[in-house]
Tab-separated table of C-alpha atoms and ligand atoms in Angstrom:
chain	number	residue	atom	x	y	z
Q	11	MET	CA	153.844	-2.325	-43.429
Q	12	LYS	CA	152.936	1.432	-42.492
Q	13	ILE	CA	149.445	2.424	-41.945
Q	14	PRO	CA	148.357	5.700	-43.248
Q	15	ILE	CA	146.700	7.625	-40.507
Q	16	PRO	CA	144.144	10.440	-41.373
Q	17	PRO	CA	144.957	13.880	-40.184
Q	18	ASN	CA	142.271	13.897	-37.435
Q	19	VAL	CA	143.180	10.724	-36.055
Q	20	GLN	CA	147.034	11.795	-35.837
Q	21	ALA	CA	145.853	15.011	-34.081
Q	22	ILE	CA	144.094	12.941	-31.584
Q	23	LEU	CA	147.258	10.702	-31.161
Q	24	ASP	CA	149.196	13.803	-30.750
Q	25	THR	CA	146.990	15.428	-28.369
Q	26	LEU	CA	147.156	12.441	-26.166
Q	27	GLU	CA	150.781	12.020	-26.269
Q	28	SER	CA	151.892	15.563	-25.572
Q	29	PRO	CA	151.306	15.435	-21.826
Q	30	GLY	CA	152.826	12.041	-21.706
Q	31	HIS	CA	150.158	9.434	-22.378
Q	32	GLU	CA	150.278	6.540	-24.664
Q	33	ALA	CA	148.007	6.126	-27.414
Q	34	PHE	CA	147.422	3.621	-30.203
Q	35	ILE	CA	144.866	2.941	-33.058
Q	36	VAL	CA	143.461	-0.463	-32.423
Q	37	GLY	CA	140.593	-2.998	-33.075
Q	38	GLY	CA	138.869	-3.147	-36.272
Q	39	CYS	CA	140.371	-0.404	-38.048
Q	40	VAL	CA	143.753	-1.936	-37.825
Q	41	ARG	CA	142.251	-5.489	-38.887
Q	42	ASP	CA	140.810	-3.855	-42.095
Q	43	VAL	CA	143.772	-1.799	-43.101
Q	44	ILE	CA	145.994	-5.029	-42.894
Q	45	ARG	CA	143.203	-6.831	-44.808
Q	46	GLY	CA	143.491	-4.167	-47.401
Q	47	THR	CA	140.093	-2.515	-47.285
Q	48	GLY	CA	139.408	0.764	-46.005
Q	49	PRO	CA	138.323	0.845	-42.274
Q	50	LYS	CA	134.616	2.260	-41.278
Q	51	ASP	CA	135.954	4.032	-38.372
Q	52	TRP	CA	139.241	4.639	-36.518
Q	53	ASP	CA	139.286	3.713	-32.799
Q	54	VAL	CA	142.074	4.765	-30.333
Q	55	ALA	CA	143.024	3.163	-27.107
Q	56	THR	CA	145.030	5.301	-24.787
Q	57	SER	CA	146.637	5.130	-21.275
Q	58	ALA	CA	144.776	8.391	-20.320
Q	59	THR	CA	141.937	8.149	-18.058
Q	60	PRO	CA	138.352	9.042	-19.342
Q	61	ALA	CA	138.654	12.293	-17.368
Q	62	GLN	CA	142.088	13.117	-18.738
Q	63	VAL	CA	140.717	12.673	-22.352
Q	64	LYS	CA	137.764	14.736	-21.914
Q	65	ALA	CA	140.338	17.548	-20.297
Q	66	LEU	CA	142.354	17.238	-23.537
Q	67	PHE	CA	139.520	17.856	-26.101
Q	68	LEU	CA	137.275	20.453	-26.936
Q	69	ARG	CA	134.323	18.557	-27.784
Q	70	THR	CA	133.645	15.103	-26.233
Q	71	ILE	CA	130.701	12.973	-25.677
Q	72	ASP	CA	130.446	10.553	-22.792
Q	73	THR	CA	129.351	7.544	-24.809
Q	74	GLY	CA	130.445	4.731	-22.726
Q	75	ILE	CA	132.205	6.628	-19.819
Q	76	LYS	CA	131.684	3.705	-17.549
Q	77	HIS	CA	133.486	1.162	-19.822
Q	78	GLY	CA	136.170	4.044	-20.478
Q	79	THR	CA	134.981	5.142	-23.940
Q	80	ILE	CA	134.489	8.861	-24.868
Q	81	THR	CA	133.690	10.169	-28.238
Q	82	VAL	CA	135.925	13.082	-29.608
Q	83	LEU	CA	134.433	15.195	-32.035
Q	84	ILE	CA	136.998	16.867	-34.555
Q	85	HIS	CA	135.515	18.684	-37.515
Q	86	HIS	CA	132.254	17.125	-37.161
Q	87	GLU	CA	133.721	13.780	-37.468
Q	88	SER	CA	133.521	11.321	-34.371
Q	89	TYR	CA	136.106	9.048	-33.039
Q	90	GLU	CA	136.078	6.841	-30.084
Q	91	VAL	CA	138.935	6.964	-27.596
Q	92	THR	CA	138.864	4.222	-25.027
Q	93	THR	CA	141.050	3.985	-21.879
Q	94	TYR	CA	143.268	0.708	-21.908
Q	95	ARG	CA	141.189	-1.461	-19.657
Q	96	ILE	CA	140.781	-5.070	-18.520
Q	97	ASP	CA	137.272	-6.541	-17.685
Q	98	GLY	CA	136.125	-7.156	-14.349
Q	99	GLU	CA	134.077	-10.272	-13.475
Q	100	TYR	CA	131.897	-11.857	-16.020
Q	101	LEU	CA	128.475	-12.823	-14.638
Q	102	ASP	CA	125.970	-14.908	-16.581
Q	103	ASN	CA	128.159	-15.231	-19.653
Q	104	ARG	CA	127.483	-11.534	-20.432
Q	105	ARG	CA	129.696	-8.332	-20.535
Q	106	PRO	CA	131.325	-7.383	-17.242
Q	107	GLU	CA	129.705	-5.116	-14.964
Q	108	SER	CA	132.729	-3.388	-14.102
Q	109	VAL	CA	135.957	-2.777	-15.791
Q	110	ILE	CA	139.389	-1.880	-14.594
Q	111	PHE	CA	141.761	0.575	-16.224
Q	112	THR	CA	145.207	-0.111	-16.707
Q	113	THR	CA	148.352	1.530	-18.294
Q	114	GLN	CA	149.579	-1.424	-20.347
Q	115	ILE	CA	148.298	-1.734	-23.649
Q	116	GLU	CA	149.077	-5.612	-23.775
Q	117	ASP	CA	146.530	-5.960	-20.902
Q	118	ASP	CA	144.056	-4.090	-23.112
Q	119	LEU	CA	144.739	-6.265	-26.148
Q	120	SER	CA	144.512	-9.439	-23.978
Q	121	ARG	CA	140.774	-8.789	-23.024
Q	122	ARG	CA	139.677	-8.468	-26.778
Q	123	ASP	CA	137.814	-11.197	-28.482
Q	124	PHE	CA	140.012	-12.399	-31.656
Q	125	THR	CA	143.559	-12.250	-32.703
Q	126	MET	CA	142.665	-10.191	-35.429
Q	127	ASN	CA	140.819	-7.559	-33.291
Q	128	ALA	CA	143.781	-7.444	-30.849
Q	129	ILE	CA	146.286	-5.489	-32.509
Q	130	ALA	CA	147.458	-1.939	-31.833
Q	131	TYR	CA	149.446	0.207	-34.168
Q	132	HIS	CA	151.188	3.527	-33.860
Q	133	PRO	CA	152.644	5.555	-36.583
Q	134	THR	CA	156.181	5.590	-35.099
Q	135	GLN	CA	156.527	2.544	-32.895
Q	136	GLY	CA	154.700	0.178	-35.500
Q	137	PHE	CA	152.494	-2.873	-34.291
Q	138	VAL	CA	151.758	-4.332	-30.743
Q	139	ASP	CA	150.787	-7.773	-31.869
Q	140	PRO	CA	151.245	-10.019	-29.009
Q	141	PHE	CA	148.649	-12.860	-30.082
Q	142	HIS	CA	150.047	-12.911	-33.977
Q	143	GLY	CA	146.866	-11.413	-35.171
Q	144	GLN	CA	148.529	-10.335	-38.403
Q	145	GLU	CA	149.581	-13.804	-39.105
Q	146	ASP	CA	145.829	-14.955	-38.624
Q	147	ILE	CA	144.488	-12.197	-40.975
Q	148	GLU	CA	147.092	-13.617	-43.595
Q	149	LYS	CA	145.640	-17.126	-42.976
Q	150	LYS	CA	142.099	-15.710	-42.942
Q	151	ILE	CA	141.200	-17.507	-39.598
Q	152	ILE	CA	139.406	-16.337	-36.672
Q	153	ARG	CA	141.162	-17.474	-33.618
Q	154	CYS	CA	140.269	-16.452	-29.921
Q	155	VAL	CA	142.657	-14.365	-27.773
Q	156	GLY	CA	143.556	-17.187	-25.241
Q	157	VAL	CA	141.478	-20.391	-24.515
Q	158	ALA	CA	138.394	-20.158	-26.952
Q	159	GLU	CA	136.247	-21.974	-24.088
Q	160	ASN	CA	137.265	-19.355	-21.543
Q	161	ARG	CA	136.628	-16.543	-23.771
Q	162	PHE	CA	133.223	-17.825	-24.991
Q	163	ASN	CA	132.288	-18.587	-21.294
Q	164	GLU	CA	133.066	-15.068	-20.318
Q	165	ASP	CA	130.774	-13.368	-22.993
Q	166	ALA	CA	128.711	-15.562	-25.139
Q	167	LEU	CA	128.028	-13.082	-27.914
Q	168	ARG	CA	131.780	-13.681	-29.041
Q	169	MET	CA	130.385	-17.114	-30.495
Q	170	LEU	CA	128.117	-15.328	-32.679
Q	171	ARG	CA	130.593	-12.640	-33.447
Q	172	ALA	CA	132.966	-15.173	-34.734
Q	173	ILE	CA	130.399	-16.424	-37.324
Q	174	ARG	CA	129.469	-12.833	-37.923
Q	175	PHE	CA	133.052	-11.811	-38.793
Q	176	SER	CA	133.409	-15.271	-40.907
Q	177	ALA	CA	130.271	-13.979	-43.019
Q	178	VAL	CA	131.655	-10.345	-43.422
Q	179	LEU	CA	135.339	-11.271	-43.952
Q	180	GLY	CA	135.160	-14.615	-45.466
Q	181	PHE	CA	137.296	-16.024	-42.821
Q	182	ASP	CA	137.368	-19.530	-41.540
Q	183	VAL	CA	136.691	-20.044	-37.625
Q	184	ASP	CA	139.507	-21.879	-36.006
Q	185	GLU	CA	138.871	-25.413	-34.837
Q	186	GLU	CA	139.358	-24.820	-31.082
Q	187	ALA	CA	136.933	-22.083	-31.449
Q	188	PHE	CA	134.430	-24.074	-33.309
Q	189	ILE	CA	134.584	-26.882	-30.948
Q	190	ALA	CA	133.950	-24.504	-27.901
Q	191	MET	CA	130.958	-23.162	-29.767
Q	192	THR	CA	129.223	-26.471	-29.863
Q	193	THR	CA	129.970	-27.106	-26.214
Q	194	LEU	CA	128.818	-23.703	-25.036
Q	195	LYS	CA	126.116	-22.871	-27.574
Q	196	LYS	CA	123.433	-22.883	-24.844
Q	197	ASN	CA	125.100	-19.758	-23.185
Q	198	LEU	CA	123.692	-17.582	-26.113
Q	199	ALA	CA	120.354	-17.832	-24.245
Q	200	HIS	CA	121.930	-15.368	-21.699
Q	201	ILE	CA	122.532	-12.750	-24.316
Q	202	SER	CA	119.797	-10.146	-24.964
Q	203	PRO	CA	117.877	-10.519	-28.141
Q	204	GLU	CA	118.803	-6.974	-29.312
Q	205	ARG	CA	122.507	-7.935	-29.348
Q	206	ILE	CA	121.869	-11.140	-31.137
Q	207	ARG	CA	119.647	-9.336	-33.551
Q	208	GLU	CA	122.438	-6.746	-34.332
Q	209	GLU	CA	124.996	-9.646	-34.993
Q	210	LEU	CA	122.327	-11.598	-36.984
Q	211	GLY	CA	121.702	-8.766	-39.275
Q	212	LYS	CA	125.277	-8.267	-40.110
Q	213	LEU	CA	125.781	-12.065	-40.322
Q	214	ILE	CA	123.134	-12.655	-42.855
Q	215	CYS	CA	124.060	-9.410	-44.934
Q	216	GLY	CA	127.656	-10.552	-45.159
Q	217	ALA	CA	129.509	-11.032	-48.302
Q	218	TYR	CA	130.160	-14.693	-47.511
Q	219	PRO	CA	126.800	-16.257	-46.684
Q	220	GLN	CA	128.218	-19.766	-46.736
Q	221	ALA	CA	129.339	-18.852	-43.045
Q	222	ILE	CA	125.416	-18.698	-42.080
Q	223	LYS	CA	125.760	-22.688	-42.200
Q	224	ARG	CA	128.166	-22.502	-39.039
Q	225	LEU	CA	124.883	-21.233	-37.061
Q	226	GLU	CA	123.640	-25.047	-37.785
Q	227	ASP	CA	126.799	-26.824	-37.655
Q	228	THR	CA	127.408	-25.496	-33.981
Q	229	GLY	CA	123.949	-25.686	-32.898
Q	230	LEU	CA	123.858	-21.782	-32.066
Q	231	LEU	CA	121.089	-21.493	-34.606
Q	232	LYS	CA	118.245	-22.419	-32.057
Q	233	TYR	CA	119.406	-19.813	-29.623
Q	234	VAL	CA	119.745	-17.239	-32.203
Q	235	LEU	CA	115.822	-18.088	-32.972
Q	236	GLN	CA	115.261	-17.558	-29.460
Q	237	GLY	CA	114.718	-21.464	-28.642
Q	238	ARG	CA	113.182	-22.444	-32.033
Q	239	HIS	CA	113.969	-25.177	-34.262
Q	240	TYR	CA	115.122	-23.881	-37.761
Q	241	LYS	CA	112.725	-25.864	-40.193
Q	242	GLY	CA	114.020	-24.767	-43.452
Q	243	ASN	CA	116.642	-26.217	-45.792
Q	244	LEU	CA	119.654	-24.107	-44.732
Q	245	THR	CA	121.875	-25.326	-47.557
Q	246	HIS	CA	119.258	-24.356	-50.273
Q	247	ILE	CA	118.341	-21.088	-48.587
Q	248	ILE	CA	122.019	-20.062	-48.627
Q	249	GLU	CA	122.307	-20.585	-52.206
Q	250	LYS	CA	119.295	-18.232	-52.575
Q	251	ILE	CA	120.906	-15.832	-50.185
Q	252	GLN	CA	124.049	-15.707	-52.121
Q	253	ASN	CA	122.042	-14.532	-55.255
Q	254	CYS	CA	120.115	-11.702	-52.962
Q	255	PRO	CA	121.596	-8.190	-52.558
Q	256	PRO	CA	122.743	-7.452	-48.910
Q	257	ASP	CA	119.522	-5.980	-47.791
Q	258	GLU	CA	118.423	-6.891	-44.382
Q	259	PRO	CA	114.706	-7.500	-45.009
Q	260	MET	CA	115.476	-9.133	-48.076
Q	261	ARG	CA	117.686	-11.667	-46.655
Q	262	LEU	CA	115.699	-12.109	-43.492
Q	263	THR	CA	112.792	-13.095	-45.907
Q	264	LEU	CA	114.840	-15.786	-47.511
Q	265	PHE	CA	116.230	-16.810	-44.119
Q	266	LEU	CA	112.876	-17.155	-42.473
Q	267	SER	CA	110.872	-18.023	-45.599
Q	268	TRP	CA	109.991	-21.537	-43.913
Q	269	ALA	CA	108.432	-19.891	-41.009
Q	270	GLU	CA	105.233	-18.431	-42.628
Q	271	SER	CA	103.168	-16.410	-40.301
Q	272	ASP	CA	105.527	-17.299	-37.188
Q	273	CYS	CA	108.199	-15.107	-38.800
Q	274	GLU	CA	106.501	-12.232	-37.227
Q	275	ASN	CA	106.790	-13.677	-33.651
Q	276	ILE	CA	110.607	-14.717	-34.307
Q	277	LEU	CA	111.286	-11.146	-35.497
Q	278	LYS	CA	109.495	-9.690	-32.711
Q	279	ASP	CA	111.395	-11.697	-30.031
Q	280	LEU	CA	114.530	-10.494	-31.752
Q	281	ARG	CA	113.206	-7.214	-31.109
Q	282	TYR	CA	113.148	-5.861	-34.637
Q	283	ASP	CA	111.470	-2.715	-35.386
Q	284	ASN	CA	107.787	-2.722	-36.409
Q	285	LYS	CA	108.742	-1.563	-40.139
Q	286	THR	CA	111.161	-4.531	-40.722
Q	287	ILE	CA	108.608	-6.930	-39.121
Q	288	LYS	CA	105.885	-5.430	-41.456
Q	289	GLU	CA	108.076	-5.661	-44.580
Q	290	VAL	CA	109.455	-9.161	-44.000
Q	291	ALA	CA	106.131	-10.445	-43.079
Q	292	LEU	CA	104.617	-9.073	-46.233
Q	293	TYR	CA	107.292	-10.435	-48.420
Q	294	ILE	CA	107.019	-13.895	-46.857
Q	295	ARG	CA	103.347	-13.772	-47.384
Q	296	LEU	CA	103.629	-13.004	-51.160
Q	297	LEU	CA	106.691	-14.881	-51.877
Q	298	TYR	CA	104.987	-18.209	-52.949
Q	299	VAL	CA	101.812	-16.747	-54.216
Q	300	PRO	CA	102.580	-16.370	-57.978
Q	301	ILE	CA	101.611	-12.673	-59.286
Q	302	LYS	CA	99.083	-12.941	-62.448
Q	303	ASN	CA	100.186	-10.541	-65.159
Q	304	ASP	CA	97.001	-8.543	-64.708
Q	305	PRO	CA	97.195	-4.657	-64.357
Q	306	VAL	CA	94.572	-4.744	-61.927
Q	307	GLU	CA	96.018	-7.264	-59.598
Q	308	ILE	CA	99.439	-5.557	-60.005
Q	309	LYS	CA	97.690	-2.298	-58.942
Q	310	LYS	CA	96.413	-3.890	-55.865
Q	311	LEU	CA	99.722	-5.098	-54.871
Q	312	LEU	CA	101.224	-1.814	-55.667
Q	313	ARG	CA	98.835	-0.229	-53.343
Q	314	GLN	CA	99.864	-2.385	-50.350
Q	315	MET	CA	103.599	-1.390	-50.187
Q	316	PRO	CA	105.933	1.390	-51.442
Q	317	GLN	CA	107.323	0.782	-55.032
Q	318	GLU	CA	110.713	0.085	-53.324
Q	319	SER	CA	109.133	-2.726	-51.600
Q	320	PHE	CA	107.399	-3.950	-54.822
Q	321	LYS	CA	110.623	-3.942	-56.587
Q	322	LYS	CA	112.219	-5.919	-53.803
Q	323	LEU	CA	109.441	-8.525	-53.668
Q	324	LEU	CA	109.871	-9.056	-57.554
Q	325	ASP	CA	113.576	-9.500	-56.885
Q	326	LEU	CA	112.761	-11.947	-54.262
Q	327	LYS	CA	110.477	-13.839	-56.494
Q	328	LYS	CA	113.124	-13.953	-59.198
Q	329	ILE	CA	115.349	-15.551	-56.799
Q	330	GLU	CA	112.641	-18.155	-56.032
Q	331	LEU	CA	112.549	-18.743	-59.769
Q	332	GLU	CA	109.245	-17.102	-60.623
Q	333	ASN	CA	109.221	-15.544	-64.153
Q	334	ILE	CA	108.544	-11.908	-63.179
Q	335	ASN	CA	109.784	-10.144	-66.351
Q	336	ALA	CA	106.256	-9.550	-67.855
Q	337	ILE	CA	104.944	-8.238	-64.455
Q	338	ARG	CA	107.912	-5.990	-64.020
Q	339	GLN	CA	107.015	-4.467	-67.483
Q	340	THR	CA	103.269	-3.852	-66.662
Q	341	ALA	CA	104.216	-2.446	-63.223
Q	342	TYR	CA	106.711	-0.130	-64.838
Q	343	SER	CA	104.114	0.927	-67.555
Q	344	ILE	CA	101.545	1.523	-64.712
Q	345	ILE	CA	103.708	3.764	-62.794
Q	346	ALA	CA	105.164	5.550	-66.021
Q	347	LYS	CA	101.647	6.355	-66.947
Q	348	GLY	CA	100.846	7.725	-63.746
Q	349	GLU	CA	97.793	5.487	-63.434
Q	350	CYS	CA	95.915	5.526	-60.124
Q	351	PHE	CA	96.059	2.767	-57.731
Q	352	THR	CA	95.477	4.643	-54.393
Q	353	LEU	CA	92.928	6.690	-52.737
Q	354	GLY	CA	95.370	9.480	-52.390
Q	355	ASP	CA	95.712	9.419	-56.308
Q	356	LEU	CA	91.825	9.273	-56.894
Q	357	ALA	CA	90.335	12.225	-58.814
Q	358	VAL	CA	87.765	12.544	-56.028
Q	359	ASN	CA	88.234	12.822	-52.175
Q	360	GLY	CA	85.892	12.574	-49.165
Q	361	ARG	CA	84.965	16.397	-49.444
Q	362	ASP	CA	83.676	15.925	-53.150
Q	363	LEU	CA	81.587	13.090	-51.872
Q	364	ALA	CA	80.110	15.022	-49.048
Q	365	GLN	CA	79.222	17.846	-51.554
Q	366	ALA	CA	77.385	15.245	-53.531
Q	367	GLY	CA	75.359	14.465	-50.457
Q	368	ILE	CA	77.287	11.300	-49.447
Q	369	PRO	CA	77.456	11.030	-45.458
Q	370	HIS	CA	80.843	10.535	-43.685
Q	371	GLY	CA	81.459	7.153	-42.277
Q	372	LYS	CA	81.649	3.458	-43.510
Q	373	ILE	CA	79.469	4.275	-46.636
Q	374	MET	CA	81.786	6.834	-47.906
Q	375	GLY	CA	84.866	4.678	-47.399
Q	376	ASP	CA	82.941	1.811	-49.345
Q	377	ILE	CA	82.066	4.273	-52.160
Q	378	LEU	CA	85.749	5.623	-52.427
Q	379	GLU	CA	86.808	1.858	-52.595
Q	380	THR	CA	84.230	1.320	-55.315
Q	381	LEU	CA	85.589	4.233	-57.325
Q	382	LEU	CA	89.075	3.247	-56.888
Q	383	ASN	CA	88.259	-0.124	-57.953
Q	384	ALA	CA	86.676	1.082	-61.141
Q	385	VAL	CA	89.616	3.482	-61.934
Q	386	MET	CA	92.009	0.594	-61.461
Q	387	HIS	CA	89.996	-1.411	-64.306
Q	388	ASP	CA	89.552	1.759	-66.360
Q	389	PRO	CA	92.278	4.576	-65.846
Q	390	SER	CA	90.328	7.176	-68.136
Q	391	LEU	CA	87.639	7.267	-65.320
Q	392	ASN	CA	89.973	8.886	-62.943
Q	393	LYS	CA	88.578	12.528	-63.713
Q	394	LYS	CA	86.393	14.265	-61.262
Q	395	GLU	CA	83.498	14.723	-63.605
Q	396	ARG	CA	83.399	11.228	-64.924
Q	397	LEU	CA	83.812	9.873	-61.173
Q	398	LEU	CA	81.007	11.916	-60.059
Q	399	ALA	CA	78.768	10.736	-63.244
Q	400	TYR	CA	79.742	7.098	-62.361
Q	401	LEU	CA	78.834	7.660	-58.825
Q	402	HIS	CA	75.295	8.881	-60.109
Q	403	GLN	CA	75.021	6.102	-62.638
Q	404	HIS	CA	76.393	3.091	-60.533
Q	405	ILE	CA	75.491	3.874	-57.052
Q	406	HIS	CA	72.188	4.770	-55.899
Q	407	THR	CA	72.285	8.470	-55.512
Q	408	ALA	CA	72.580	10.519	-52.311
Q	409	SER	CA	69.005	10.594	-51.339
Q	410	ALA	CA	69.231	6.577	-51.146
Q	411	PHE	CA	71.499	7.082	-48.143
S	502	ATP	P1	133.083	-3.680	-37.197
S	502	ATP	O1	133.982	-3.625	-38.362
S	502	ATP	O2	132.080	-4.691	-37.271
S	502	ATP	O3	132.966	-2.739	-36.391
S	502	ATP	P2	135.064	-4.052	-34.999
S	502	ATP	O4	136.183	-4.889	-34.933
S	502	ATP	O5	135.312	-2.720	-35.081
S	502	ATP	O6	134.366	-4.499	-36.374
S	502	ATP	P3	133.437	-3.783	-32.867
S	502	ATP	O7	132.158	-4.436	-32.371
S	502	ATP	O8	133.067	-2.299	-33.302
S	502	ATP	O9	134.075	-4.379	-34.036
S	502	ATP	O10	134.468	-3.667	-31.533
S	502	ATP	C1	135.587	-2.755	-31.533
S	502	ATP	C2	136.615	-3.716	-30.980
S	502	ATP	O11	136.460	-3.929	-29.638
S	502	ATP	C3	136.807	-5.220	-31.661
S	502	ATP	O12	137.828	-5.050	-32.673
S	502	ATP	C4	137.394	-6.030	-30.471
S	502	ATP	O13	138.694	-5.679	-30.300
S	502	ATP	C5	136.749	-5.453	-29.296
S	502	ATP	N1	135.470	-6.068	-29.007
S	502	ATP	C6	134.165	-5.942	-29.386
S	502	ATP	N2	133.221	-6.698	-28.866
S	502	ATP	C7	133.990	-7.465	-28.116
S	502	ATP	C8	133.669	-8.765	-27.035
S	502	ATP	N3	132.374	-8.959	-27.142
S	502	ATP	N4	134.528	-9.346	-26.417
S	502	ATP	C9	135.902	-8.734	-26.608
S	502	ATP	N5	136.174	-7.718	-27.370
S	502	ATP	C10	135.274	-7.053	-28.120
S	503	MG	MG1	133.838	-1.156	-35.017
């Protein structure tokens, strides 16, 4: 098999090799080409030290220079070039503090996590595959490089990575690795919540959500949830996730739908950003509250969230078997007609009310709300004169304040 190398990558290999260094493409890109899918990005491994790499290219960024990684920029594209390395001592089942650079590609491959990720390729020398990764890709199996228990002991995140790759690629986890995970699951507690969150996001958005079950089967799930028990029926939930697009907030909603208001704490503990936390919490709060097909009720919901989120909420409700066809129609018609459901769309604003003699403060806020409510019921009211007339008729005039 020959891997077609893009010109920029070929140029990087040539530049590294011309003064006599070695260079291979390596890792996820080799795996993905063998699998028959286009790689996301191309990573290069080299015998050149980071300083030598920097000296050979015009534009570089010291991305992870401590670990030997330099980003090389060519024609506005970026490529990671990493010096062959072996890892120093592992403390607390986490990434090693130090790394040791080496000149042997085999050493570099042996520190990698899974056989499918430990294949190097060179356009003229072909594959370097000491752990038979190509065979495992063929068999669709995720196998550790070396003894699984040792590799998971070194870095507990690898356990979650195995399940993540299984969910993304649809591969099986090899039995030795699976057993090692059940033994070492507690070590995941040593991994930072940020790194767990990153893996969890990819895992639940994978094309093969059945793999999520492995979190439960290995006992890792509790440590993913930062020490909490999963109280949902994961088998049922996975069936729902299979019907859900790979959108992280939507899939998180289904994954954590049992957690109700505690979902916010779980997401906070996993260091999710506030936007995601708010979005998921909103979906979970509204997921099991049926929506009435009533324009005012739908406008009140539309007001609470961006239209995109409302659409996602309806899609989630559909997965939960709520009949949302009529609601979707009503919402489309409200939006198509440009009917008002936010203060911003109201035909009067605070300045207009101030001119009508209404003082600023809570009263003004209350009056704007009253007017918005009236407009939600009767869209034809949303004209400045009509709203001011409504104000005089229904709300005791300015002198009353
Ligand atoms: P993706 O398609 O998700 O980017 P990838 O294989 O490129 O998959 P990365 O996390 O980008 O995964 O890592 C690049 C490579 O670095 C991997 O293919 C693997 O060889 C190695 N690697 C990454 N994380 C670890 C780890 N925790 N332990 C050992 N090797 C690792
Ligand atoms: Mg990658």
